[in-house]
Short mmCIF file of C-alpha atoms and ligand atoms in Angstrom, two decimals:
data_model
loop_
_atom_site.label_atom_id
_atom_site.label_comp_id
_atom_site.label_asym_id
_atom_site.label_seq_id
_atom_site.Cartn_x
_atom_site.Cartn_y
_atom_site.Cartn_z
CA MET A 1 -1.97 134.19 75.22
CA GLU A 2 0.70 131.65 75.07
CA SER A 3 1.20 131.45 71.31
CA VAL A 4 0.74 133.41 68.36
CA PRO A 5 -1.28 132.25 65.39
CA SER A 6 0.69 130.21 62.85
CA GLN A 7 -0.12 132.51 60.21
CA TYR A 8 2.41 134.59 61.83
CA GLN A 9 4.98 131.89 62.23
CA ARG A 10 7.39 134.16 60.58
CA VAL A 11 10.99 134.20 61.87
CA LEU A 12 12.92 137.30 62.50
CA SER A 13 16.29 138.18 63.99
CA GLY A 14 18.99 140.89 63.80
CA MET A 15 22.71 141.23 64.19
CA ARG A 16 24.70 144.20 65.14
CA PRO A 17 27.13 145.20 62.70
CA THR A 18 30.26 145.79 65.03
CA GLY A 19 32.94 143.52 63.36
CA ARG A 20 33.80 140.61 61.10
CA LEU A 21 31.85 137.47 62.41
CA HIS A 22 33.59 134.49 63.52
CA LEU A 23 33.18 130.63 64.24
CA GLY A 24 31.30 131.33 67.35
CA HIS A 25 28.73 133.23 65.27
CA TYR A 26 28.50 130.60 62.74
CA HIS A 27 28.17 127.68 65.14
CA GLY A 28 25.91 129.74 67.39
CA VAL A 29 23.68 131.74 65.02
CA LEU A 30 24.23 131.18 61.27
CA LYS A 31 23.67 127.54 60.92
CA ASN A 32 20.44 128.01 62.84
CA TRP A 33 19.55 130.72 60.51
CA VAL A 34 20.28 128.52 57.42
CA GLU A 35 18.05 125.77 58.82
CA LEU A 36 15.16 128.03 59.64
CA GLN A 37 15.29 129.81 56.25
CA ASN A 38 14.17 126.43 54.71
CA GLU A 39 11.05 126.02 57.25
CA TYR A 40 9.85 129.64 57.80
CA GLU A 41 9.60 132.92 56.04
CA CYS A 42 12.70 134.48 57.55
CA PHE A 43 13.56 138.11 58.10
CA PHE A 44 17.15 138.70 58.81
CA PHE A 45 18.44 142.32 59.15
CA VAL A 46 21.50 144.30 60.02
CA ALA A 47 20.50 146.16 63.17
CA ASP A 48 22.78 149.21 62.53
CA TRP A 49 20.80 151.49 64.60
CA HIS A 50 21.08 149.07 67.59
CA ALA A 51 25.05 149.22 67.08
CA LEU A 52 24.67 153.07 67.33
CA THR A 53 23.61 152.93 70.82
CA THR A 54 26.84 151.71 72.09
CA HIS A 55 28.98 153.00 69.33
CA TYR A 56 27.80 156.47 68.66
CA GLU A 57 31.08 158.15 69.51
CA ASP A 58 32.84 156.39 66.74
CA PRO A 59 30.43 154.67 64.09
CA SER A 60 32.91 154.09 61.76
CA ILE A 61 33.18 150.17 62.53
CA ILE A 62 29.23 150.29 61.82
CA GLU A 63 29.66 151.60 58.31
CA LYS A 64 32.76 149.23 57.61
CA SER A 65 30.72 146.29 58.88
CA VAL A 66 27.35 146.36 57.35
CA ASN A 67 27.80 145.10 53.85
CA ASP A 68 30.58 143.07 55.18
CA MET A 69 28.37 141.20 57.78
CA VAL A 70 25.88 140.42 54.97
CA ILE A 71 28.79 138.75 52.96
CA ASP A 72 29.58 136.69 55.83
CA TRP A 73 25.81 135.72 56.18
CA LEU A 74 25.68 134.97 52.33
CA ALA A 75 28.93 132.95 52.58
CA ALA A 76 27.55 131.01 55.51
CA GLY A 77 24.49 129.91 53.34
CA VAL A 78 21.88 132.35 54.18
CA ASN A 79 20.06 132.81 50.81
CA GLN A 80 18.49 135.83 49.75
CA GLY A 81 15.90 133.93 47.64
CA LEU A 82 14.71 132.01 50.96
CA ALA A 83 15.11 134.95 53.37
CA LYS A 84 14.65 138.51 53.31
CA ILE A 85 17.85 140.30 54.12
CA PHE A 86 17.65 143.94 55.11
CA VAL A 87 19.28 146.84 56.85
CA GLN A 88 17.40 148.47 59.75
CA SER A 89 17.99 151.90 58.83
CA LYS A 90 16.82 151.30 55.10
CA VAL A 91 13.51 150.75 56.60
CA PRO A 92 12.87 153.96 58.56
CA GLU A 93 9.43 152.70 59.69
CA HIS A 94 11.10 150.92 62.43
CA ALA A 95 11.99 154.39 63.90
CA GLU A 96 8.31 155.52 63.52
CA LEU A 97 6.98 152.41 65.21
CA HIS A 98 9.50 152.65 68.05
CA LEU A 99 8.47 156.34 68.78
CA LEU A 100 4.91 155.36 68.67
CA LEU A 101 5.63 152.29 71.11
CA SER A 102 7.44 154.81 73.32
CA MET A 103 4.40 156.67 73.98
CA ILE A 104 2.70 153.64 75.85
CA THR A 105 5.90 151.97 77.16
CA PRO A 106 6.18 152.83 81.17
CA LEU A 107 9.63 153.70 81.84
CA GLY A 108 10.14 151.37 84.59
CA TRP A 109 9.85 148.32 82.08
CA LEU A 110 12.74 149.55 80.23
CA GLU A 111 14.72 150.32 83.49
CA ARG A 112 13.93 146.83 84.84
CA VAL A 113 15.19 144.95 81.55
CA PRO A 114 18.54 143.25 83.03
CA SER A 115 20.71 143.96 80.15
CA TYR A 116 20.21 147.62 80.84
CA LYS A 117 22.30 147.79 83.95
CA ASP A 118 24.49 144.80 82.87
CA GLN A 119 25.89 146.39 80.05
CA GLN A 120 26.37 149.76 81.50
CA GLU A 121 28.57 147.83 84.06
CA LYS A 122 30.24 145.81 81.46
CA LEU A 123 30.99 148.79 79.02
CA LYS A 124 32.28 150.98 81.75
CA GLY A 125 34.35 153.04 79.12
CA LYS A 126 31.39 154.24 77.40
CA ASP A 127 28.78 156.65 78.49
CA LEU A 128 25.51 154.62 78.17
CA ALA A 129 23.40 157.00 80.32
CA THR A 130 21.62 157.92 76.96
CA TYR A 131 17.94 157.90 75.86
CA GLY A 132 18.90 155.77 73.21
CA PHE A 133 20.45 153.06 75.28
CA LEU A 134 17.55 152.80 77.37
CA GLY A 135 15.26 152.55 74.54
CA TYR A 136 17.38 149.65 72.95
CA PRO A 137 14.86 146.89 74.01
CA LEU A 138 11.96 148.96 72.81
CA LEU A 139 13.52 149.47 69.24
CA GLN A 140 14.08 145.73 69.29
CA SER A 141 10.41 145.29 69.96
CA ALA A 142 9.60 147.69 67.06
CA ASP A 143 11.89 145.42 64.65
CA ILE A 144 9.88 142.46 65.95
CA LEU A 145 6.37 143.77 65.90
CA MET A 146 6.64 145.42 62.61
CA TYR A 147 6.76 141.92 60.77
CA LYS A 148 4.44 140.36 63.12
CA ALA A 149 7.14 137.89 63.61
CA GLY A 150 5.94 134.86 65.82
CA LEU A 151 9.38 133.54 66.36
CA VAL A 152 12.66 135.46 67.29
CA PRO A 153 15.64 133.09 67.47
CA VAL A 154 17.89 134.62 70.12
CA GLY A 155 20.44 133.94 72.76
CA GLU A 156 19.69 133.59 76.47
CA ASP A 157 20.65 137.15 76.95
CA GLN A 158 18.04 138.39 74.70
CA VAL A 159 15.03 136.54 76.04
CA ALA A 160 14.10 139.51 78.34
CA HIS A 161 13.84 141.64 75.32
CA VAL A 162 11.40 139.38 73.62
CA GLU A 163 9.44 139.16 76.92
CA LEU A 164 9.17 142.83 76.90
CA THR A 165 7.89 143.04 73.29
CA ARG A 166 5.15 140.69 74.24
CA GLU A 167 4.18 143.14 76.97
CA VAL A 168 4.17 146.11 74.71
CA ALA A 169 2.15 144.18 72.23
CA ARG A 170 -0.39 143.19 74.75
CA ARG A 171 -0.58 146.75 76.11
CA PHE A 172 -1.03 148.19 72.55
CA ASN A 173 -3.61 145.87 71.66
CA HIS A 174 -5.20 146.30 74.92
CA ILE A 175 -5.34 150.27 74.48
CA TYR A 176 -6.12 150.33 70.52
CA GLY A 177 -7.58 147.19 69.70
CA ARG A 178 -10.74 148.20 71.46
CA GLU A 179 -12.45 149.88 68.75
CA ALA A 180 -16.16 151.38 68.89
CA GLY A 181 -18.56 148.60 68.17
CA PHE A 182 -16.04 145.68 68.40
CA GLU A 183 -18.46 143.07 69.26
CA GLU A 184 -20.88 144.01 66.46
CA LYS A 185 -17.96 144.14 63.85
CA ALA A 186 -16.79 140.87 65.26
CA GLU A 187 -20.47 138.99 64.93
CA ALA A 188 -20.49 140.70 61.41
CA ALA A 189 -17.08 139.11 60.63
CA ILE A 190 -18.13 135.66 61.90
CA LYS A 191 -21.19 135.67 59.54
CA LYS A 192 -18.53 136.29 56.60
CA MET A 193 -17.31 132.91 56.97
CA GLY A 194 -20.23 131.25 55.92
CA LYS A 195 -22.88 129.27 57.88
CA LYS A 196 -20.96 126.40 58.81
CA ASN A 197 -17.71 127.62 59.72
CA ALA A 198 -19.40 130.34 61.78
CA LYS A 199 -21.05 127.80 63.74
CA LEU A 200 -17.88 125.97 64.44
CA TYR A 201 -16.00 129.17 65.33
CA LYS A 202 -18.63 130.00 67.94
CA SER A 203 -18.72 126.55 69.56
CA LEU A 204 -15.05 126.61 69.92
CA ARG A 205 -14.87 129.83 71.25
CA THR A 206 -17.34 128.86 73.63
CA LYS A 207 -15.44 125.68 74.59
CA TYR A 208 -12.33 127.93 75.14
CA GLN A 209 -13.84 130.60 77.14
CA GLU A 210 -16.11 128.48 79.36
CA GLN A 211 -13.81 125.40 79.93
CA GLY A 212 -10.57 126.89 79.11
CA ASP A 213 -10.19 124.17 76.36
CA HIS A 214 -6.88 124.98 74.76
CA GLU A 215 -7.15 122.64 71.70
CA ALA A 216 -10.35 124.38 71.02
CA LEU A 217 -8.38 127.71 70.93
CA SER A 218 -5.84 126.00 68.55
CA VAL A 219 -8.52 124.71 66.08
CA ALA A 220 -10.20 127.83 66.07
CA ARG A 221 -7.06 129.79 65.14
CA ALA A 222 -6.28 127.25 62.61
CA LEU A 223 -9.87 127.72 61.13
CA LEU A 224 -9.28 131.54 61.02
CA GLU A 225 -5.97 131.22 59.19
CA SER A 226 -7.72 129.20 56.61
CA GLN A 227 -10.39 131.67 55.69
CA GLN A 228 -9.89 133.15 52.45
CA ASN A 229 -12.80 135.74 52.44
CA ILE A 230 -12.28 137.89 55.39
CA THR A 231 -10.17 141.00 55.50
CA VAL A 232 -7.00 141.31 57.73
CA GLY A 233 -9.04 143.69 60.21
CA ASP A 234 -11.68 141.00 60.47
CA ARG A 235 -9.11 138.27 61.07
CA GLU A 236 -7.64 140.39 63.98
CA ARG A 237 -11.09 140.85 65.46
CA LEU A 238 -11.79 137.27 65.34
CA PHE A 239 -8.55 136.34 66.92
CA GLY A 240 -9.09 138.87 69.70
CA PHE A 241 -13.09 137.92 70.00
CA LEU A 242 -11.86 134.31 70.65
CA GLU A 243 -9.74 135.07 73.34
CA GLY A 244 -11.78 137.95 74.97
CA SER A 245 -9.46 140.76 73.99
CA GLY A 246 -9.81 143.51 71.58
CA ARG A 247 -8.30 143.07 68.02
CA VAL A 248 -5.00 141.45 68.07
CA ILE A 249 -3.01 144.31 65.93
CA LEU A 250 0.52 143.35 66.99
CA ALA A 251 1.20 139.70 67.51
CA GLU A 252 3.11 138.50 70.59
CA PRO A 253 6.30 137.00 69.44
CA GLN A 254 8.09 134.00 71.25
CA SER A 255 11.70 133.56 71.53
CA LEU A 256 13.32 130.68 69.90
CA LEU A 257 15.96 129.98 72.29
CA THR A 258 19.33 129.32 70.26
CA LYS A 259 21.44 126.87 72.12
CA ALA A 260 24.37 128.39 73.66
CA SER A 261 27.31 127.75 71.26
CA LYS A 262 29.70 125.13 72.30
CA MET A 263 32.34 126.93 69.97
CA PRO A 264 35.29 127.48 72.45
CA GLY A 265 37.61 130.33 71.73
CA LEU A 266 41.39 129.73 71.08
CA ASP A 267 41.97 130.01 74.95
CA GLY A 268 39.15 127.51 75.87
CA GLN A 269 36.82 130.52 76.98
CA LYS A 270 33.64 131.25 74.98
CA MET A 271 34.82 132.59 71.48
CA SER A 272 34.29 136.28 71.67
CA LYS A 273 35.86 139.55 69.97
CA SER A 274 36.43 140.99 73.54
CA TYR A 275 38.63 138.12 74.68
CA GLY A 276 40.74 138.25 71.35
CA ASN A 277 40.38 134.59 71.01
CA THR A 278 38.46 134.23 67.64
CA ILE A 279 38.79 132.61 64.58
CA ALA A 280 37.23 134.82 61.89
CA LEU A 281 35.23 133.14 59.04
CA ARG A 282 37.33 135.10 56.54
CA ASP A 283 41.02 134.65 58.33
CA ASP A 284 43.16 133.32 55.42
CA PRO A 285 44.59 129.84 55.70
CA GLU A 286 47.86 130.77 56.93
CA THR A 287 46.48 133.14 59.78
CA LEU A 288 44.14 130.24 60.73
CA GLU A 289 46.79 127.41 61.00
CA LYS A 290 49.07 129.92 62.94
CA LYS A 291 46.38 130.81 65.35
CA LEU A 292 45.57 127.03 65.94
CA ARG A 293 49.33 125.92 66.08
CA THR A 294 50.16 128.40 68.67
CA MET A 295 46.85 128.02 70.77
CA PRO A 296 47.70 126.91 74.39
CA THR A 297 47.54 123.39 75.50
CA ASP A 298 47.42 121.64 78.58
CA THR A 299 49.90 123.90 80.82
CA ALA A 300 51.08 120.82 83.03
CA ARG A 301 52.61 119.46 79.68
CA VAL A 302 55.56 121.26 79.16
CA ARG A 303 58.02 118.92 77.72
CA ARG A 304 56.95 116.59 74.73
CA THR A 305 57.45 113.63 77.14
CA ASP A 306 55.30 114.92 79.87
CA PRO A 307 51.84 113.01 79.74
CA GLY A 308 48.73 115.72 79.67
CA ASP A 309 45.09 115.55 80.17
CA PRO A 310 42.74 116.37 77.52
CA ALA A 311 40.29 117.62 80.08
CA ARG A 312 42.62 120.73 80.90
CA CYS A 313 43.28 121.37 77.14
CA PRO A 314 41.34 123.87 74.82
CA VAL A 315 42.52 121.88 71.89
CA TRP A 316 40.37 119.07 73.07
CA LYS A 317 37.22 121.17 73.07
CA PHE A 318 37.91 121.55 69.47
CA HIS A 319 38.15 117.69 69.01
CA GLU A 320 34.80 117.61 70.62
CA ILE A 321 33.34 119.58 67.94
CA TYR A 322 35.32 118.60 64.88
CA SER A 323 36.58 115.01 65.43
CA ASP A 324 35.07 111.55 65.29
CA ASP A 325 35.19 108.89 67.80
CA SER A 326 38.62 107.14 66.54
CA THR A 327 40.34 110.41 66.53
CA ARG A 328 39.27 111.34 70.11
CA ASN A 329 40.34 108.12 71.33
CA TRP A 330 43.67 108.44 69.61
CA VAL A 331 43.98 111.84 71.20
CA VAL A 332 43.00 110.47 74.69
CA GLU A 333 45.31 107.84 74.64
CA GLY A 334 48.21 109.62 72.99
CA CYS A 335 47.92 112.81 75.23
CA LYS A 336 47.82 110.82 78.55
CA SER A 337 50.54 108.49 77.36
CA ALA A 338 52.78 111.13 75.79
CA GLY A 339 52.57 109.18 72.79
CA ILE A 340 51.70 112.00 70.50
CA GLY A 341 53.03 115.67 70.48
CA CYS A 342 50.54 118.67 70.99
CA ILE A 343 51.49 119.59 67.21
CA ASP A 344 50.42 116.07 66.08
CA CYS A 345 47.24 116.54 68.07
CA LYS A 346 46.32 119.75 66.53
CA GLN A 347 46.67 118.72 63.05
CA PRO A 348 43.29 116.98 62.55
CA VAL A 349 41.74 120.27 64.27
CA ILE A 350 43.40 122.44 61.74
CA ASP A 351 42.26 120.20 58.72
CA ALA A 352 38.71 120.25 59.85
CA VAL A 353 38.40 123.84 60.42
CA LEU A 354 40.30 124.66 57.03
CA ASN A 355 37.81 122.36 55.46
CA GLU A 356 34.80 123.89 57.19
CA LEU A 357 36.05 127.40 56.14
CA LYS A 358 37.13 126.52 52.53
CA PRO A 359 33.83 126.81 50.73
CA ILE A 360 32.65 129.70 53.08
CA GLN A 361 35.61 131.65 52.11
CA GLU A 362 35.31 130.91 48.43
CA ARG A 363 31.74 131.92 48.40
CA ALA A 364 32.64 135.11 50.40
CA ARG A 365 35.38 136.04 47.87
CA GLU A 366 32.75 135.81 44.97
CA TYR A 367 30.80 138.50 47.06
CA GLU A 368 33.83 140.34 47.84
CA GLU A 369 34.55 140.70 44.21
CA GLN A 370 30.99 142.09 43.39
CA PRO A 371 29.99 144.78 45.93
CA GLU A 372 27.60 145.97 43.79
CA LEU A 373 25.73 142.63 43.84
CA VAL A 374 25.82 142.90 47.83
CA SER A 375 24.24 146.31 47.72
CA THR A 376 21.67 145.11 45.43
CA ILE A 377 20.85 142.22 47.68
CA ILE A 378 20.44 144.65 50.67
CA ALA A 379 18.45 146.98 48.61
CA GLU A 380 16.01 144.69 47.26
CA GLY A 381 15.68 142.77 50.80
CA SER A 382 14.89 146.19 52.19
CA GLU A 383 12.17 147.09 49.73
CA VAL A 384 10.27 144.22 50.55
CA ALA A 385 10.72 144.51 54.15
CA ARG A 386 9.75 148.02 53.81
CA ASP A 387 6.55 146.82 51.98
CA CYS A 388 5.63 144.84 54.69
CA ALA A 389 6.39 147.67 57.24
CA ARG A 390 4.33 150.11 55.44
CA ASP A 391 1.36 147.71 55.80
CA THR A 392 1.74 147.44 59.54
CA MET A 393 2.42 151.21 60.01
CA GLU A 394 -0.87 151.95 58.16
CA GLU A 395 -2.77 149.63 60.63
CA VAL A 396 -0.86 151.17 63.72
CA ARG A 397 -1.57 154.50 62.58
CA GLN A 398 -5.21 153.64 62.00
CA ALA A 399 -5.29 152.28 65.30
CA MET A 400 -3.74 155.09 67.10
CA GLY A 401 -6.01 157.82 65.37
CA LEU A 402 -3.15 159.16 63.20
CA ALA A 403 -4.65 158.12 59.89
CA TYR A 404 -6.03 161.83 58.97
CA LYS A 405 -5.61 163.04 55.71
N1 LIG B 1 19.79 143.12 70.18
C1 LIG B 1 20.23 141.84 69.22
C2 LIG B 1 21.68 141.50 69.80
O1 LIG B 1 22.25 142.15 70.31
C3 LIG B 1 19.99 142.39 67.77
C4 LIG B 1 18.67 142.60 67.56
C5 LIG B 1 18.27 143.95 67.28
C6 LIG B 1 17.69 141.78 67.42
N2 LIG B 1 16.93 143.83 67.13
C7 LIG B 1 16.45 142.43 66.84
C8 LIG B 1 17.63 140.53 67.50
C9 LIG B 1 15.37 141.89 66.75
C10 LIG B 1 16.36 139.68 67.41
C11 LIG B 1 15.26 140.61 67.14
O2 LIG B 1 22.19 140.42 69.35
FE1 SF4 B 2 46.08 119.07 74.36
FE2 SF4 B 2 46.34 117.46 72.43
FE3 SF4 B 2 48.54 118.36 73.55
FE4 SF4 B 2 47.17 116.70 75.11
S1 SF4 B 2 48.30 116.42 73.21
S2 SF4 B 2 47.78 118.57 75.81
S3 SF4 B 2 44.84 117.18 74.08
S4 SF4 B 2 47.03 119.58 72.33
#
């Protein structure tokens, strides 16, 4: 199955609360979320349990960061009216789904996820030979499948987790979507669509199944989505019947690959907390100016009179993001001819970063002054998410034979 019904074009993404957000997060992730929230039904959540898998020995940073991270989101333009903002641990259904999915997930699938060994290598100082850490990607699968999200905006390093999620969903549907009397139930559901639509559905299904006509598949899906008088269960049956599988209870998501952020750190490497080269969204203007003023430049340019080369200079990378053509020309010429000094060169960047962060910091301040508002936003978002999660869990329990009273 190469795509999910667009009924499920819901977007879900999460972030681990392990500290203040910086410009790398803003350019790499948050700006993207802000756009997505206008186009899709979005769920954005704080993955505090995921943070605990690596920070279990000292979780204080998690506790400090949860509400703070939501402030950063709101300040960057994520809007609680457009997107559901919530905290993972406030929706304990995620833990239940994780547990239930663990029953059907082969150990090898988890051991083979590349980040498992990579991260253990990278974070050598931490003992990550834990059950929780192995289960990290499966917990992520539970996050995604819970909301039947169709699109998951993630970076390159997370694509394998979405792929695992697809496999788990497929396996779940394969095992539990094969209810007794599936064909008869599907046939009965077709009738409920009315004569004309039933006929159309059947002919599209034949075209897909006999001729592999993918266009027919999409049209049939759209037809199912537009049906008002069939139940959720029937719709799932008909999606599955269309493709020749059982009921599609958990939808297979796709990753929406976020382009790697071009935002460089102060030293020209990727901006990352572990390199200590960040500009935090809430660094005050003085700190920010100081960081930029003291950032390294082309090391070959020792004296003011030495010509330099922007290609060897971290400041140039900032100009590539923040400056227009005429400023860039001024930099290239002035640098190569030693016509400008590095402090002159940095000034437009300083101004641009200050300008970009000003409205963000103003909004952040408003939320900082109203901590109870932030808590309310999280509590309300978590309630909405929870309603949705409860519905899914009811279906999942039913499918797994756990709905006895
Ligand atoms: N693992 C993700 C990260 O480290 C965070 C995350 C947890 C997530 N659950 C998710 C992202 C579900 C997307 C969807 O960035
Ligand atoms: Fe870098 Fe600008 Fe100095 Fe050239 S003039 S070395 S580009 S800071």
